[in-house]
Coordinates of C-alpha atoms and ligand atoms in Angstrom, one line a residue:
M909 CA 15.1 -26.7 118.8
G910 CA 16.2 -23.2 119.4
L911 CA 15.0 -21.7 116.1
P912 CA 15.3 -17.7 115.9
K913 CA 12.5 -15.5 117.1
K914 CA 9.4 -15.1 114.8
L915 CA 6.3 -12.9 114.5
T916 CA 2.7 -14.6 114.5
L917 CA 1.3 -13.9 111.1
A918 CA 0.0 -17.3 109.8
H919 CA -3.0 -19.3 111.0
L920 CA -1.4 -22.3 112.5
P921 CA -1.4 -25.2 112.7
T922 CA -2.7 -25.9 109.2
P923 CA -4.7 -29.1 109.0
I924 CA -3.5 -32.6 107.5
E925 CA -6.0 -34.3 105.3
K926 CA -6.0 -37.7 103.7
L927 CA -6.9 -37.9 99.9
E928 CA -9.3 -40.8 100.1
R929 CA -10.2 -41.5 96.6
L930 CA -6.5 -41.0 95.3
S931 CA -5.1 -43.2 98.0
A932 CA -7.3 -45.9 97.0
T933 CA -6.6 -45.7 93.4
L934 CA -2.8 -45.6 93.8
G935 CA -2.6 -48.1 96.6
K936 CA -0.7 -45.8 99.0
E937 CA -1.8 -43.4 101.6
L938 CA -1.6 -39.8 100.4
Y939 CA -2.1 -36.7 102.7
L940 CA -2.1 -33.0 102.1
K941 CA -0.5 -30.6 104.6
R942 CA -2.8 -27.7 103.9
D943 CA -0.5 -24.7 103.9
D944 CA -2.9 -23.2 101.6
F945 CA -4.8 -22.5 104.6
T946 CA -2.2 -20.3 106.4
G947 CA -4.7 -17.5 105.9
M948 CA -6.6 -15.9 103.0
E949 CA -4.7 -12.7 102.4
L950 CA -1.5 -14.5 103.6
S951 CA -2.3 -17.8 101.9
G952 CA 0.4 -20.2 101.2
N953 CA 3.9 -21.1 102.3
K954 CA 5.7 -17.7 102.1
V955 CA 3.9 -16.4 105.4
R956 CA 5.9 -19.1 107.3
K957 CA 9.1 -17.8 106.0
L958 CA 8.0 -14.0 106.5
E959 CA 7.3 -14.7 110.1
F960 CA 11.0 -15.0 110.6
A961 CA 12.3 -12.6 108.1
L962 CA 10.0 -9.8 109.3
Q963 CA 10.9 -10.2 113.0
E964 CA 14.4 -9.4 111.6
A965 CA 13.0 -6.5 109.7
L966 CA 11.2 -5.0 112.6
E967 CA 14.1 -5.4 114.8
Q968 CA 16.3 -3.5 112.3
G969 CA 13.7 -0.7 112.4
A970 CA 12.4 -1.2 108.7
K971 CA 9.7 1.0 107.4
V972 CA 9.4 -0.4 104.0
L973 CA 9.8 -3.8 102.6
I974 CA 11.4 -4.3 99.2
T975 CA 11.2 -7.8 97.3
C976 CA 10.8 -9.2 93.9
G977 CA 9.3 -12.0 91.9
G978 CA 7.4 -12.8 88.8
L979 CA 4.2 -10.7 87.9
Q980 CA 2.0 -13.1 89.6
S981 CA 4.3 -13.8 92.4
N982 CA 2.7 -15.3 95.5
H983 CA 5.7 -14.3 97.7
A984 CA 5.3 -10.6 96.4
R985 CA 1.6 -10.6 97.4
A986 CA 2.3 -12.2 100.9
T987 CA 5.0 -9.7 101.5
A988 CA 2.7 -6.8 100.5
V989 CA 0.0 -8.2 102.9
A990 CA 2.4 -8.6 105.7
A991 CA 3.8 -5.1 105.3
R992 CA 0.3 -3.7 105.6
K993 CA -0.7 -6.0 108.6
L994 CA 2.5 -4.4 110.2
G995 CA 1.8 -0.9 109.2
L996 CA 4.7 -0.8 106.7
D997 CA 5.1 0.1 103.0
C998 CA 5.9 -2.4 100.3
H999 CA 7.9 -1.9 97.1
L1000 CA 7.7 -4.8 94.5
V1001 CA 10.2 -5.4 91.8
L1002 CA 8.4 -7.6 89.2
R1003 CA 9.3 -9.5 86.1
G1004 CA 7.3 -8.4 83.3
R1005 CA 4.8 -5.8 82.7
P1006 CA 0.9 -5.8 83.4
Q1007 CA -1.2 -6.4 80.2
G1008 CA -4.7 -5.2 80.2
P1009 CA -6.8 -5.5 83.5
D1010 CA -5.0 -6.8 86.7
H1011 CA -5.9 -10.0 88.2
G1012 CA -4.7 -12.7 90.5
N1013 CA -1.9 -11.5 92.9
L1014 CA -1.1 -8.5 90.9
L1015 CA -4.8 -7.1 91.4
L1016 CA -4.2 -7.8 95.1
D1017 CA -0.8 -6.1 95.0
Q1018 CA -2.5 -3.0 93.6
L1019 CA -5.4 -3.1 96.1
L1020 CA -2.7 -3.2 98.9
G1021 CA -1.2 0.0 97.3
C1022 CA 2.3 -1.3 96.7
T1023 CA 4.9 0.7 94.8
F1024 CA 5.9 -1.0 91.8
T1025 CA 9.0 -1.3 89.6
F1026 CA 8.2 -3.4 86.5
M1027 CA 11.2 -4.9 84.5
E1028 CA 11.4 -6.6 81.1
P1029 CA 12.1 -10.1 81.7
E1030 CA 15.7 -9.9 80.2
D1031 CA 16.5 -7.1 82.2
F1032 CA 15.1 -8.6 85.4
N1033 CA 17.2 -11.7 85.3
D1034 CA 20.5 -9.9 85.3
G1035 CA 19.5 -6.7 87.0
H1036 CA 16.9 -7.0 89.7
L1037 CA 19.5 -7.4 92.5
Q1038 CA 20.9 -4.2 91.7
V1039 CA 17.8 -2.4 91.1
M1040 CA 16.5 -3.5 94.6
A1041 CA 19.9 -2.4 96.1
T1042 CA 19.6 1.0 94.5
L1043 CA 16.0 1.3 95.7
K1044 CA 17.1 0.3 99.4
A1045 CA 20.0 3.0 99.2
A1046 CA 17.5 5.6 98.1
Y1047 CA 14.8 4.6 100.9
D1048 CA 17.6 4.7 103.5
E1049 CA 18.8 8.0 102.2
K1050 CA 15.3 9.6 102.7
G1051 CA 15.1 8.3 106.3
T1052 CA 12.7 5.4 105.5
P1053 CA 14.7 2.4 106.3
A1054 CA 14.2 -0.5 103.9
Y1055 CA 14.5 -4.2 104.5
L1056 CA 15.3 -6.4 101.3
L1057 CA 13.7 -9.9 100.9
P1058 CA 15.3 -12.1 98.4
M1059 CA 13.0 -14.0 95.8
G1060 CA 10.6 -16.2 97.7
A1061 CA 12.1 -15.2 101.1
S1062 CA 14.6 -18.0 100.6
N1063 CA 17.6 -16.9 102.5
A1064 CA 18.6 -18.5 105.8
I1065 CA 16.3 -16.6 108.1
G1066 CA 13.2 -17.3 106.0
T1067 CA 14.2 -21.1 105.7
F1068 CA 13.6 -21.4 109.3
G1069 CA 9.9 -21.1 108.6
Y1070 CA 9.7 -24.7 107.2
A1071 CA 12.0 -26.0 109.8
A1072 CA 9.1 -24.8 112.2
A1073 CA 6.6 -26.3 109.9
Y1074 CA 8.4 -29.7 110.1
E1075 CA 8.0 -29.4 114.0
E1076 CA 4.4 -28.8 113.4
I1077 CA 4.0 -31.9 111.2
R1078 CA 5.8 -34.1 113.6
L1079 CA 3.4 -33.1 116.6
Q1080 CA 0.4 -33.7 114.3
E1081 CA 2.0 -37.1 113.2
D1082 CA 1.5 -38.4 116.9
T1083 CA -2.2 -37.9 116.6
L1084 CA -2.3 -40.1 113.4
E1085 CA -2.4 -43.9 113.4
A1086 CA 0.9 -44.1 111.9
P1087 CA 3.8 -41.6 111.0
F1088 CA 4.6 -40.6 107.3
D1089 CA 7.6 -42.0 105.6
T1090 CA 7.9 -39.3 102.9
I1091 CA 7.3 -35.7 102.7
V1092 CA 7.2 -34.0 99.2
C1093 CA 7.1 -30.3 98.4
A1094 CA 7.5 -28.2 95.2
V1095 CA 10.8 -26.5 94.7
G1096 CA 10.7 -22.8 93.4
S1097 CA 13.5 -20.9 95.1
G1098 CA 14.5 -23.6 97.5
G1099 CA 13.6 -22.4 101.0
T1100 CA 10.7 -24.7 101.6
H1101 CA 12.6 -27.8 100.8
A1102 CA 15.6 -26.7 102.8
G1103 CA 13.6 -25.9 105.8
L1104 CA 11.9 -29.4 105.8
V1105 CA 15.3 -31.0 105.3
L1106 CA 16.8 -28.9 108.2
G1107 CA 13.7 -29.8 110.5
N1108 CA 14.1 -33.4 109.5
M1109 CA 17.8 -33.4 110.3
L1110 CA 17.3 -31.6 113.6
G1111 CA 14.5 -34.0 114.5
G1112 CA 16.4 -37.3 113.9
S1113 CA 15.9 -37.9 110.2
R1114 CA 12.6 -40.0 110.4
H1115 CA 11.6 -39.1 106.9
R1116 CA 12.6 -38.9 103.4
V1117 CA 12.1 -35.2 102.0
V1118 CA 11.7 -35.0 98.4
G1119 CA 11.8 -31.8 96.5
V1120 CA 10.2 -31.6 92.9
P1121 CA 11.5 -28.5 90.9
I1122 CA 8.8 -26.7 89.0
A1123 CA 11.3 -25.3 86.5
E1124 CA 14.8 -26.4 85.7
D1125 CA 16.0 -29.5 87.7
S1126 CA 18.1 -30.5 90.6
R1127 CA 21.4 -29.6 88.8
L1128 CA 20.4 -26.0 89.6
F1129 CA 18.5 -26.6 92.9
R1130 CA 20.9 -29.1 94.7
P1131 CA 23.5 -26.5 95.5
I1132 CA 21.0 -23.8 96.3
V1133 CA 19.1 -26.1 98.9
T1134 CA 22.4 -27.4 100.2
Q1135 CA 23.6 -23.9 100.8
L1136 CA 20.4 -22.7 102.5
T1137 CA 20.4 -25.9 104.9
T1138 CA 24.1 -25.5 105.6
E1139 CA 23.6 -21.7 106.6
C1140 CA 20.7 -22.7 109.0
L1141 CA 22.7 -25.4 110.5
D1142 CA 25.6 -23.2 111.2
R1143 CA 23.2 -21.0 113.0
V1144 CA 21.4 -23.6 115.2
A1145 CA 23.6 -26.7 115.2
P1146 CA 27.2 -25.9 114.1
G1147 CA 29.4 -28.7 113.0
T1148 CA 26.5 -31.0 112.0
P1149 CA 27.5 -32.6 108.6
L1150 CA 25.0 -32.4 105.7
P1151 CA 25.4 -35.8 103.8
S1152 CA 24.0 -35.2 100.2
E1153 CA 21.4 -38.3 100.6
K1154 CA 19.5 -36.0 103.1
I1155 CA 18.4 -33.7 100.3
S1156 CA 16.3 -35.7 97.7
F1157 CA 15.0 -34.5 94.3
L1158 CA 12.4 -35.7 91.9
D1159 CA 13.4 -34.3 88.3
G1160 CA 11.4 -34.2 85.3
Y1161 CA 8.4 -32.2 86.1
G1162 CA 9.4 -28.5 85.4
G1163 CA 7.6 -28.8 82.1
R1164 CA 8.0 -25.6 80.1
G1165 CA 9.6 -23.8 82.7
Y1166 CA 8.7 -21.1 85.5
A1167 CA 5.0 -20.2 85.3
L1168 CA 4.4 -21.9 81.9
N1169 CA 2.2 -24.9 81.7
T1170 CA 1.4 -27.8 79.4
P1171 CA -2.1 -29.1 78.6
E1172 CA -1.2 -32.3 80.6
E1173 CA -0.7 -30.2 83.9
M1174 CA -3.9 -28.2 83.5
T1175 CA -5.8 -31.5 83.0
F1176 CA -4.1 -32.9 86.1
I1177 CA -5.3 -29.9 88.0
R1178 CA -8.9 -30.2 86.9
R1179 CA -8.7 -34.0 87.7
I1180 CA -7.6 -33.4 91.3
A1181 CA -10.4 -30.8 91.7
R1182 CA -13.0 -33.3 90.5
D1183 CA -11.6 -36.2 92.4
E1184 CA -10.8 -34.7 95.7
G1185 CA -12.3 -31.0 95.8
V1186 CA -8.8 -29.5 96.1
F1187 CA -7.5 -26.8 94.0
L1188 CA -3.8 -27.1 93.1
D1189 CA -2.0 -24.1 91.4
P1190 CA -0.5 -24.1 87.9
V1191 CA 2.9 -22.7 88.9
Y1192 CA 4.0 -25.1 91.6
T1193 CA 1.7 -27.6 93.3
G1194 CA 0.1 -28.6 90.0
K1195 CA 3.3 -29.6 88.7
A1196 CA 4.9 -31.1 91.8
F1197 CA 1.9 -33.2 93.0
R1198 CA 1.6 -34.4 89.3
G1199 CA 5.2 -35.6 89.5
L1200 CA 4.3 -37.5 92.7
V1201 CA 1.2 -39.1 91.2
T1202 CA 2.7 -40.0 87.9
E1203 CA 5.7 -41.7 89.4
I1204 CA 3.3 -44.0 91.4
E1205 CA 1.0 -44.7 88.5
E1206 CA 3.8 -45.3 86.1
N1207 CA 5.5 -47.5 88.7
T1208 CA 9.0 -46.1 88.2
G1209 CA 10.1 -47.2 91.7
F1210 CA 10.9 -43.7 92.9
F1211 CA 8.3 -44.1 95.6
A1212 CA 8.5 -47.8 95.8
D1213 CA 9.7 -47.7 99.6
S1214 CA 7.1 -45.0 100.4
Q1215 CA 3.7 -46.0 101.8
R1216 CA 2.5 -43.0 103.5
I1217 CA 3.2 -39.8 101.9
L1218 CA 2.6 -36.3 103.0
F1219 CA 2.5 -33.6 100.2
V1220 CA 2.9 -30.0 101.3
H1221 CA 0.3 -28.0 99.6
T1222 CA 2.1 -24.7 99.5
G1223 CA -0.8 -22.6 98.2
G1224 CA -1.0 -20.4 95.1
L1225 CA -4.7 -20.4 94.6
Y1226 CA -4.7 -16.8 93.2
G1227 CA -2.3 -18.1 90.3
L1228 CA -5.1 -20.0 89.0
F1229 CA -7.1 -17.1 87.8
P1230 CA -4.8 -15.6 85.2
K1231 CA -4.5 -19.0 83.7
S1232 CA -8.2 -19.4 82.9
P1233 CA -7.6 -19.4 79.1
E1234 CA -5.4 -22.3 79.4
F1235 CA -8.1 -24.7 81.0
L1236 CA -10.0 -26.5 78.2
F1237 CA -13.4 -27.6 79.5
Ligands
PLP2268 C1 6.9 -20.0 96.3 C2 6.0 -21.1 96.3 C3 6.6 -22.5 96.3 C4 8.0 -22.9 96.3 O1 8.5 -22.5 97.6 P1 10.2 -22.2 97.6 O2 10.5 -22.2 99.0 O3 10.2 -20.9 97.0 O4 10.9 -23.2 96.9 C5 5.7 -23.6 96.2 N1 4.4 -23.3 96.2 C6 3.8 -22.1 96.0 C7 2.3 -22.0 96.0 C8 4.6 -21.0 96.1 O5 4.1 -19.8 96.1

């Protein structure tokens, strides 16, 4: 397909597993792409994007990686791990301030010896890009070239990670008894969804690719995912049109907003653990997979034409631990 060059950081290919009991209950075949198995330290979807972005960082001679995210950001932790694996330093600009002892991803960021800039949430929203640019200028000035990664590594270069994941899925599909008709993923910063859409288009559009926003809805994300897909298409297949129906969203499952949960979401995570022995995360996969299952259970028709559905488990396990008080057992 002619994707850009990349590093090897993830454990690939990740397995595809059928959810036996849920499939029987719902009357559709449900499978998981286990991208929570991309590694232990590098667990989750961000490492696929980092393989492409950090190839670029090394080519540019970077010595320190600067990125941003929520206090418990999986992307920040994955970037910090990748930095250490490549012998680089990592500076994280995080939304919020640590309260009490560190846990989850933030504990791991501390173990990895990151440098931190903590920002109040109000300041972060409007100011983190400026803060990151100022930090980069200061590192560059000191003779320590810095490489900036956006939120979730969702820029064009990172997005290729999920075009490559799509190719991996296609190869695995050939070993299964029948192909999938639908692929579903969570949408947080848009790169995973955009990469799958791109891969699908470059591979002949055999699938319906559905993104489930885990905060806000498609009014925010459609322009973002369209822009990312277009930028990537311009690089590898210039002139390819991008009809809007290639990008499908399932709205209504963002709940209380980013990294906030409802009791229904926590109960759903517990249900899937007990039914299938699979841990979903509270920020992304718990919401998105709940959207998929709820639409089928409530017969809304959204998945009426989908019989074999692959949900991409994008990871996030470490995000469960800071949420322990919200599980009511
Ligand atoms: C970041 C993340 C997502 C969302 O992926 P985007 O490419 O940012 O939309 C989904 N699941 C997990 C566990 C994540 O960490």
